[in-house]
Amino acid sequence: MRKYHIITHGCQMNDHDSERIAAILENLGYEKTESPDRADFILFNTCLVRENAELKVFGQVGALKGWREADPKRILAVSGCMMQTGPAGDIIRDKYPQVDLVFGTKNIEKLPILLKELEEEGRVFDTSTYSVDGSDLDLAFDRKSSFSAYVNIMTGCDNFCSYCIVPYARGREASRPPREVLEEVNFLAKAGYKEVTLLGQNVNSYGKDFQVDFPSLLAKVAETPGIDRVRFMSSHPKDLSDDLIHVIAKYPNIERHFHLPLQSGSDKVLREMNRHYTREDYLALVDKLRKAVPDITITTDIIVGFPGESEEDHQASLDLCRKVEYDNAFTFIYSVRPGTRAGEREDQVPDTIKSRRYQELCDVLYPIFNRKNQAMVGKRVEVLFDGQSKNDPRKISGRDSGYHLIHVPGDQNLVGQIRQVEVTEANSFALMGRVLN
Ligand code: SAH
Ligand code: SF4
Ligand code: F3S
């Protein structure tokens, strides 16, 4: 039986696309292997949100030249956001002859046809849009986990934040009909899944084409019997409604965690980023969330070194981080993305300044994370365990409803279970605990 191996970069959308690609390949008779050496088909599902994500792929594809040349029947494929937009697809075609097949984010369903073309005609490069009818297709994923599942509720993005390439890689925003989403969640609950994560680039703008908005959809998902935990991401602050906050407060199985990407704490930079909120708007949202759901954790995404960012703008970001007291954050150094508005600007911040600001941001954030995590020590939390700890094989890791990463001594039997845990220790990035029941 032919074996496949997929390497996925980027965000949850790509992870979930890889689960779909895996299902298609298995349907064609392929079998998964964790070892690239044993594979007959290797696929890189790529990301281009920052330059380093792109560079990594060229290196990895380059390194497989020998593997590909060792057997003419082997297939090396590249897919995903980086192939869908920008020059990378052409570079792969012209400079990486070892690559047999390229497809994009919009024609995953065409993979069986593309593989046939490859067999009959040789190298195939196709990133055109291709869609198929039939909602049962949407249920066919080879999910990595048997207890926690991603569910797409929308694709694409219409926000065009000026630094971001995602709207070019993923196309225009489109919501999936609520009936389809709920059918899939029901199917997952019956199959024994305990947790679902609803995915969209901006879930708060869900349902413009339907009578069901995101808060109503979320409530219906939370009401599905058997679903113990509901997560969702991402939420754009400009569209966060009071209704959504009420729904979170009402349903205890919706995670006590809100990922609210800030990007910058400077009103000038926020305007130039095309974010449509001010720091005051943002602080008011945080306040509202904490009043309605007092135990909620708040995490964020922040970029340093956006074009034209002054020292004062940077200080405004640091100040806002101190004010909000985030539980965790993804921090990024601005990366020029050709084709975006910010990428065209002349007033790019020099790398040395960007690195210094990045360090200063971490220096502000890490002690806050530590303080907030220390405040968890002695508390009881409910943890869904998802696998062996990356740092210590004798420990099992999971997440509580507030999305804290927590490690406990234990064995693989815990994986997939929800247990009460007492938090015993903490640092800036994780909690340690012991299972109580
Ligand atoms: N739609 C989601 C996630 C988008 S990508 C959202 O809006 O939250 C994830 C994060 O990558 C963004 O939130 C942003 O912080 C970061 N990012 C996007 N483009 C970037 C760039 N050009 N340079 C650095 N970070 C970037
Ligand atoms: Fe990018 Fe903004 Fe869309 Fe998020 S909302 S994907 S940051 S354009
Ligand atoms: Fe995700 Fe990267 Fe594409 S962040 S949407 S995989 S560009």
Coordinates of C-alpha atoms and ligand atoms in Angstrom, one line a residue:
M1 CA 0.0 0.0 0.0
R2 CA 1.3 3.5 -0.9
K3 CA 2.2 5.6 2.1
Y4 CA 1.8 9.3 2.7
H5 CA 3.4 11.8 5.1
I6 CA 2.2 15.4 5.5
I7 CA 4.1 18.2 7.1
T8 CA 1.9 21.1 8.0
H9 CA 3.0 24.7 8.7
G10 CA 0.9 27.7 9.8
C11 CA -2.4 27.9 11.7
Q12 CA -5.3 25.7 12.6
M13 CA -6.9 26.3 9.2
N14 CA -3.9 24.5 7.6
D15 CA -4.0 21.8 10.3
H16 CA -7.6 21.2 9.4
D17 CA -7.0 21.3 5.6
S18 CA -4.3 18.6 6.2
E19 CA -6.9 16.5 7.9
R20 CA -9.1 16.8 4.8
I21 CA -6.1 16.0 2.5
A22 CA -5.3 12.9 4.6
A23 CA -8.9 11.7 4.2
I24 CA -8.8 12.2 0.5
L25 CA -5.5 10.3 0.2
E26 CA -6.8 7.4 2.4
N27 CA -9.9 7.2 0.2
L28 CA -7.5 6.7 -2.7
G29 CA -5.9 3.8 -0.9
Y30 CA -2.9 5.6 0.7
E31 CA -1.9 4.8 4.3
K32 CA -0.4 7.3 6.8
T33 CA 3.1 7.0 7.9
E34 CA 4.9 9.1 10.6
S35 CA 8.2 8.4 9.0
P36 CA 9.1 10.4 5.8
D37 CA 11.7 7.8 4.8
R38 CA 9.0 5.2 4.5
A39 CA 6.6 7.5 2.5
D40 CA 5.8 7.3 -1.2
F41 CA 4.1 10.7 -1.1
I42 CA 5.3 13.6 0.9
L43 CA 3.3 16.8 1.1
F44 CA 4.2 20.2 2.6
N45 CA 1.1 22.2 3.5
T46 CA 2.5 25.7 3.6
C47 CA 2.0 29.1 5.3
L48 CA 3.3 32.6 4.2
V49 CA 2.0 34.8 7.0
R50 CA 5.6 35.7 7.9
E51 CA 8.8 35.5 5.8
N52 CA 10.4 32.9 8.0
A53 CA 7.5 30.5 7.4
E54 CA 8.3 30.7 3.7
L55 CA 12.0 30.3 4.0
K56 CA 11.6 27.1 6.0
V57 CA 9.6 25.5 3.2
F58 CA 12.3 26.2 0.5
G59 CA 14.9 24.6 2.8
Q60 CA 12.8 21.5 3.5
V61 CA 11.8 21.0 -0.1
G62 CA 15.4 21.4 -1.1
A63 CA 16.5 18.8 1.4
L64 CA 14.2 16.2 -0.2
K65 CA 15.8 16.3 -3.6
G66 CA 17.7 13.1 -2.9
W67 CA 14.7 11.3 -1.5
R68 CA 12.7 12.2 -4.6
E69 CA 15.4 11.2 -7.1
A70 CA 15.9 7.8 -5.4
D71 CA 12.7 6.4 -6.7
P72 CA 10.8 7.7 -9.8
K73 CA 7.5 6.5 -8.3
R74 CA 7.7 8.9 -5.4
I75 CA 5.7 12.0 -5.3
L76 CA 6.7 15.3 -3.7
A77 CA 3.9 17.8 -3.4
V78 CA 3.5 21.4 -2.0
S79 CA 0.1 22.9 -1.1
G80 CA -1.4 25.7 1.0
C81 CA -1.3 29.4 1.4
M82 CA 2.2 30.0 0.0
M83 CA 1.2 28.3 -3.2
Q84 CA -2.1 30.2 -3.5
T85 CA -0.6 33.6 -3.7
G86 CA 2.8 35.4 -4.4
P87 CA 5.7 34.1 -6.4
A88 CA 6.6 31.0 -4.4
G89 CA 4.6 28.6 -6.7
D90 CA 6.6 29.8 -9.7
I91 CA 9.9 29.6 -7.9
I92 CA 9.0 26.0 -6.9
R93 CA 8.2 25.2 -10.5
D94 CA 11.3 26.8 -12.0
K95 CA 13.9 26.0 -9.4
Y96 CA 12.8 22.8 -7.7
P97 CA 12.4 20.1 -10.3
Q98 CA 12.0 17.5 -7.6
V99 CA 8.5 18.9 -6.9
D100 CA 5.8 16.9 -8.8
L101 CA 2.6 18.5 -7.7
V102 CA 1.5 21.9 -6.5
F103 CA -2.1 22.8 -5.4
G104 CA -3.6 25.7 -3.4
T105 CA -6.1 26.4 -0.6
K106 CA -9.1 26.5 -3.0
N107 CA -8.8 23.2 -4.9
I108 CA -8.1 20.6 -2.2
E109 CA -11.2 18.6 -3.4
K110 CA -9.6 18.4 -6.8
L111 CA -6.7 16.3 -5.5
P112 CA -7.9 13.0 -6.9
I113 CA -8.1 14.5 -10.4
L114 CA -4.7 16.2 -10.0
L115 CA -3.1 12.9 -9.0
K116 CA -4.5 11.3 -12.1
E117 CA -3.2 14.1 -14.3
L118 CA 0.2 13.7 -12.6
E119 CA 0.2 10.0 -13.5
E120 CA -0.8 10.6 -17.1
E121 CA 1.0 13.8 -18.0
G122 CA 3.8 14.5 -15.5
R123 CA 4.3 17.5 -13.2
V124 CA 1.0 19.4 -12.2
F125 CA 0.7 22.9 -11.0
D126 CA -2.8 24.0 -10.3
T127 CA -4.1 26.6 -7.8
S128 CA -7.4 27.3 -9.6
T129 CA -10.7 27.4 -7.6
Y130 CA -12.5 24.1 -7.6
S131 CA -15.6 23.3 -5.6
V132 CA -17.8 20.2 -5.2
D133 CA -21.4 19.9 -4.0
G134 CA -22.5 17.7 -1.3
S135 CA -22.4 18.4 2.4
D136 CA -21.4 14.8 3.3
L137 CA -18.0 15.6 1.9
D138 CA -17.5 18.1 4.8
L139 CA -17.7 15.3 7.3
A140 CA -14.8 13.4 5.8
F141 CA -11.7 14.4 7.7
D142 CA -9.0 12.2 9.0
R143 CA -8.8 13.9 12.3
K144 CA -5.6 13.7 14.3
S145 CA -7.4 13.5 17.6
S146 CA -10.3 11.2 18.6
F147 CA -11.6 13.6 21.3
S148 CA -10.9 17.2 20.1
A149 CA -12.0 18.3 16.6
Y150 CA -11.7 21.4 14.5
V151 CA -14.9 22.5 12.7
N152 CA -14.7 25.1 9.9
I153 CA -17.5 27.6 10.2
M154 CA -16.2 30.0 7.6
T155 CA -13.4 30.4 5.1
G156 CA -11.5 33.4 3.9
C157 CA -11.1 36.9 5.3
D158 CA -12.4 40.3 4.2
N159 CA -10.7 42.5 6.7
F160 CA -7.5 43.3 4.9
C161 CA -5.4 44.3 7.9
S162 CA -2.7 46.2 6.1
Y163 CA 0.2 43.9 7.2
C164 CA -1.6 40.6 6.5
I165 CA -1.4 38.3 3.5
V166 CA -4.1 35.9 4.7
P167 CA -7.0 37.5 2.6
Y168 CA -4.9 36.9 -0.5
A169 CA -4.1 33.3 0.4
R170 CA -7.6 32.4 1.6
G171 CA -9.9 34.5 -0.6
R172 CA -13.1 36.2 0.3
E173 CA -15.0 35.5 3.5
A174 CA -17.8 32.9 3.2
S175 CA -19.8 31.3 6.0
R176 CA -20.8 27.7 6.0
P177 CA -24.6 27.2 6.4
P178 CA -25.5 26.7 10.1
R179 CA -27.3 23.5 9.4
E180 CA -24.1 22.0 8.0
V181 CA -22.0 23.1 11.0
L182 CA -24.5 21.7 13.5
E183 CA -24.8 18.4 11.6
E184 CA -21.1 18.1 11.8
V185 CA -21.0 18.9 15.5
N186 CA -23.7 16.4 16.2
F187 CA -21.8 13.8 14.2
L188 CA -18.7 14.5 16.2
A189 CA -20.6 14.3 19.5
K190 CA -22.0 10.9 18.5
A191 CA -18.5 9.7 17.5
G192 CA -17.3 10.5 21.1
Y193 CA -15.6 13.8 20.6
K194 CA -15.6 15.9 23.8
E195 CA -14.3 19.2 22.5
V196 CA -14.9 21.2 19.3
T197 CA -13.0 24.3 18.1
L198 CA -14.9 26.4 15.7
L199 CA -12.6 27.9 13.1
G200 CA -12.7 31.1 11.1
Q201 CA -10.3 34.1 10.5
N202 CA -12.9 36.3 12.2
V203 CA -15.7 34.2 13.7
N204 CA -17.5 37.3 14.9
S205 CA -18.6 38.2 11.4
Y206 CA -20.1 34.7 10.8
G207 CA -23.4 34.3 9.1
K208 CA -23.8 37.5 7.1
D209 CA -25.6 35.4 4.4
F210 CA -27.8 33.6 6.9
Q211 CA -30.3 34.4 9.7
V212 CA -27.9 32.9 12.3
D213 CA -25.1 35.0 13.7
F214 CA -22.1 33.8 15.6
P215 CA -23.5 34.1 19.1
S216 CA -26.6 32.0 18.1
L217 CA -24.5 29.4 16.3
L218 CA -22.2 29.2 19.4
A219 CA -25.2 28.7 21.7
K220 CA -26.5 25.9 19.5
V221 CA -23.1 24.2 19.4
A222 CA -22.8 24.5 23.2
E223 CA -26.3 22.8 23.5
T224 CA -25.2 19.8 21.6
P225 CA -25.5 16.8 24.0
G226 CA -22.1 15.2 24.6
I227 CA -20.0 18.2 23.7
D228 CA -18.2 19.1 27.0
R229 CA -16.1 22.0 25.7
V230 CA -16.5 24.5 22.9
R231 CA -13.6 26.7 21.7
F232 CA -13.5 29.2 18.9
M233 CA -11.0 31.4 17.1
S234 CA -10.2 34.0 16.0
S235 CA -12.2 37.0 17.2
H236 CA -11.7 40.4 15.7
P237 CA -12.3 43.1 18.4
K238 CA -14.2 45.3 16.0
D239 CA -17.0 42.7 15.7
L240 CA -17.2 41.4 19.3
S241 CA -20.8 41.9 20.4
D242 CA -22.5 42.0 23.7
D243 CA -24.6 39.0 22.6
L244 CA -21.5 36.9 22.3
I245 CA -20.4 37.9 25.8
H246 CA -23.8 36.9 27.1
V247 CA -23.7 33.5 25.4
I248 CA -20.2 32.8 26.9
A249 CA -21.5 33.8 30.3
K250 CA -24.6 31.6 30.0
Y251 CA -23.0 28.3 28.8
P252 CA -20.4 26.8 31.2
N253 CA -19.1 24.4 28.5
I254 CA -17.9 27.3 26.4
E255 CA -14.2 27.9 27.2
R256 CA -13.4 30.5 29.9
H257 CA -10.8 31.9 27.5
F258 CA -11.0 34.7 24.9
H259 CA -8.3 35.2 22.3
L260 CA -8.6 38.9 21.4
P261 CA -5.8 39.9 19.0
L262 CA -4.6 43.4 19.8
Q263 CA -1.8 43.8 17.2
S264 CA -0.8 47.3 18.6
G265 CA -1.7 49.6 21.5
S266 CA -1.2 52.8 19.5
D267 CA -4.2 54.4 18.0
K268 CA -2.1 55.7 15.1
V269 CA -0.7 52.3 14.3
L270 CA -4.1 50.6 14.7
R271 CA -5.6 53.1 12.2
E272 CA -2.8 52.3 9.7
M273 CA -3.2 48.6 10.3
N274 CA -6.9 49.1 9.3
R275 CA -8.1 47.5 12.5
H276 CA -11.2 49.7 13.1
Y277 CA -10.9 50.0 16.9
T278 CA -9.0 52.3 19.3
R279 CA -7.1 51.3 22.5
E280 CA -10.0 52.7 24.5
D281 CA -12.5 50.5 22.6
Y282 CA -10.2 47.5 23.2
L283 CA -9.9 48.2 27.0
A284 CA -13.6 48.7 27.2
L285 CA -14.1 45.2 25.6
V286 CA -11.7 43.6 28.1
D287 CA -13.5 45.3 30.9
K288 CA -16.9 44.0 29.7
L289 CA -15.6 40.5 29.2
R290 CA -14.2 40.4 32.7
K291 CA -17.3 41.8 34.3
A292 CA -19.5 39.2 32.6
V293 CA -17.2 36.2 33.0
P294 CA -14.9 37.0 36.0
D295 CA -12.7 33.9 35.6
I296 CA -12.1 34.4 31.9
T297 CA -8.5 34.3 30.6
I298 CA -7.5 36.8 27.9
T299 CA -4.8 36.1 25.3
T300 CA -3.7 38.1 22.3
D301 CA -1.5 38.6 19.2
I302 CA 0.9 41.6 19.1
I303 CA 3.2 42.8 16.4
V304 CA 6.2 45.0 17.0
G305 CA 7.9 47.1 14.3
F306 CA 5.0 47.9 12.0
P307 CA 6.1 50.5 9.4
G308 CA 6.4 53.9 10.9
E309 CA 6.0 52.6 14.5
S310 CA 7.6 55.3 16.7
E311 CA 9.1 54.8 20.1
E312 CA 5.9 56.4 21.5
D313 CA 3.7 53.9 19.6
H314 CA 5.8 51.0 20.9
Q315 CA 5.5 52.4 24.5
A316 CA 1.7 52.5 23.9
S317 CA 1.7 48.8 23.1
L318 CA 3.7 48.0 26.3
D319 CA 1.4 50.2 28.3
L320 CA -1.7 48.4 27.0
C321 CA -0.1 45.0 27.8
R322 CA 0.5 46.2 31.4
K323 CA -3.1 47.5 31.7
V324 CA -4.8 44.4 30.3
E325 CA -2.5 41.9 32.1
Y326 CA -2.8 39.1 29.5
D327 CA -2.6 35.5 30.5
N328 CA -0.6 34.7 27.4
A329 CA 0.2 36.2 24.0
F330 CA 1.7 35.4 20.6
T331 CA 4.3 38.0 19.9
F332 CA 5.5 38.7 16.4
I333 CA 8.2 40.9 14.7
Y334 CA 6.6 42.6 11.8
S335 CA 7.5 40.8 8.5
V336 CA 7.2 42.6 5.2
R337 CA 4.6 40.7 3.0
P338 CA 4.9 41.8 -0.6
G339 CA 1.5 42.7 -2.1
T340 CA 0.1 44.1 1.2
R341 CA -0.3 47.8 1.8
A342 CA 2.1 47.9 4.7
G343 CA 4.6 45.9 2.8
E344 CA 4.8 48.7 0.2
R345 CA 5.7 51.4 2.7
E346 CA 9.1 53.1 2.6
D347 CA 9.3 53.7 6.3
Q348 CA 10.1 50.2 7.4
V349 CA 11.5 49.9 11.0
P350 CA 15.2 48.7 11.0
D351 CA 15.7 45.1 12.1
T352 CA 17.9 46.1 15.1
I353 CA 15.1 48.3 16.5
K354 CA 12.5 45.6 15.8
S355 CA 14.5 43.1 17.8
R356 CA 15.0 45.4 20.7
R357 CA 11.3 46.2 20.8
Y358 CA 10.5 42.5 20.7
Q359 CA 12.7 41.9 23.7
E360 CA 11.1 44.8 25.6
L361 CA 7.7 43.4 24.8
C362 CA 8.7 39.9 26.2
D363 CA 10.2 41.6 29.2
V364 CA 6.9 43.2 30.0
L365 CA 4.7 40.2 29.2
Y366 CA 6.6 37.3 30.8
P367 CA 6.4 38.5 34.4
I368 CA 2.7 39.2 33.9
F369 CA 2.1 35.6 32.6
N370 CA 4.1 34.4 35.6
R371 CA 2.1 36.4 38.1
K372 CA -1.2 35.3 36.6
N373 CA -0.1 31.7 36.5
Q374 CA 1.2 31.8 40.1
A375 CA -2.3 33.0 41.1
M376 CA -3.6 29.7 39.9
V377 CA -1.6 27.7 42.4
G378 CA -3.8 25.9 44.9
K379 CA -6.9 26.1 42.5
R380 CA -8.8 23.2 41.1
V381 CA -9.3 23.1 37.3
E382 CA -10.9 20.8 34.9
V383 CA -8.3 19.5 32.3
L384 CA -8.8 17.8 29.0
F385 CA -5.5 15.8 28.5
D386 CA -4.2 15.7 25.0
G387 CA -0.8 14.0 25.0
Q388 CA 2.6 13.4 26.4
S389 CA 4.4 16.5 27.7
K390 CA 7.0 17.8 25.2
N391 CA 9.6 18.3 27.9
D392 CA 9.1 15.4 30.1
P393 CA 7.9 11.9 28.9
R394 CA 6.7 11.0 32.4
K395 CA 4.2 13.8 32.3
I396 CA 0.9 14.2 30.4
S397 CA -0.3 17.7 29.2
G398 CA -3.7 19.2 28.7
R399 CA -5.6 22.4 28.8
D400 CA -8.2 23.7 31.3
S401 CA -11.2 25.7 30.2
G402 CA -9.1 28.9 30.4
Y403 CA -6.6 27.4 27.9
H404 CA -3.8 27.2 30.5
L405 CA -1.2 24.5 29.5
I406 CA -0.9 22.1 32.4
H407 CA 1.4 19.2 33.0
V408 CA 0.8 16.3 35.5
P409 CA 2.6 13.1 36.4
G410 CA 0.7 10.3 34.7
D411 CA 0.4 7.9 31.9
Q412 CA -1.2 7.7 28.4
N413 CA -4.5 6.5 29.9
L414 CA -5.2 10.1 30.8
V415 CA -5.1 11.2 27.2
G416 CA -8.6 12.1 25.9
Q417 CA -10.0 12.3 29.5
I418 CA -11.3 15.3 31.4
R419 CA -10.2 15.3 35.0
Q420 CA -10.1 17.5 38.1
V421 CA -6.6 18.8 38.7
E422 CA -5.1 20.7 41.6
V423 CA -2.5 23.3 40.4
T424 CA 0.7 22.9 42.5
E425 CA 3.3 25.0 40.7
A426 CA 3.5 27.6 37.9
N427 CA 5.9 29.5 35.7
S428 CA 5.4 32.0 32.9
F429 CA 4.3 29.4 30.3
A430 CA 2.7 26.5 32.1
L431 CA 1.1 25.1 35.2
M432 CA 2.0 21.9 37.0
G433 CA -0.5 19.9 38.9
R434 CA -1.8 16.6 40.2
V435 CA -4.9 14.7 39.2
L436 CA -7.5 14.6 42.0
N437 CA -10.0 11.9 40.8
Ligands
SAH1 N1 -7.3 36.0 11.6 C1 -6.6 35.8 12.7 C2 -5.2 35.3 12.6 C3 -4.3 35.8 11.5 S1 -2.7 35.4 11.4 C4 -6.7 37.1 13.5 O1 -7.0 38.1 12.9 O2 -6.6 37.0 14.6 C5 -2.1 35.3 13.0 C6 -1.3 36.5 13.5 O3 -0.2 36.7 12.7 C7 -2.0 37.8 13.4 O4 -3.0 38.0 14.5 C8 -0.9 38.8 13.5 O5 -0.6 39.1 14.8 C9 0.3 38.0 12.9 N2 0.7 38.5 11.6 C10 0.0 38.6 10.5 N3 0.7 39.2 9.5 C11 1.9 39.5 10.0 C12 3.1 40.1 9.5 N4 3.1 40.5 8.2 N5 4.1 40.2 10.3 C13 4.1 39.8 11.6 N6 3.0 39.2 12.1 C14 1.9 39.0 11.3
SF4_2 FE1 -5.2 38.9 8.6 FE2 -6.7 40.8 9.7 FE3 -7.9 38.8 8.4 FE4 -6.8 38.3 10.7 S1 -8.5 39.7 10.4 S2 -6.6 37.1 8.8 S3 -5.0 39.6 10.7 S4 -6.5 40.4 7.5
F3S3 FE1 -2.9 30.2 8.3 FE2 -0.5 30.9 7.4 FE3 -2.5 30.5 5.8 S1 -1.5 31.6 9.3 S2 -4.3 31.0 6.8 S3 -1.6 29.0 7.1 S4 -0.9 32.1 5.6

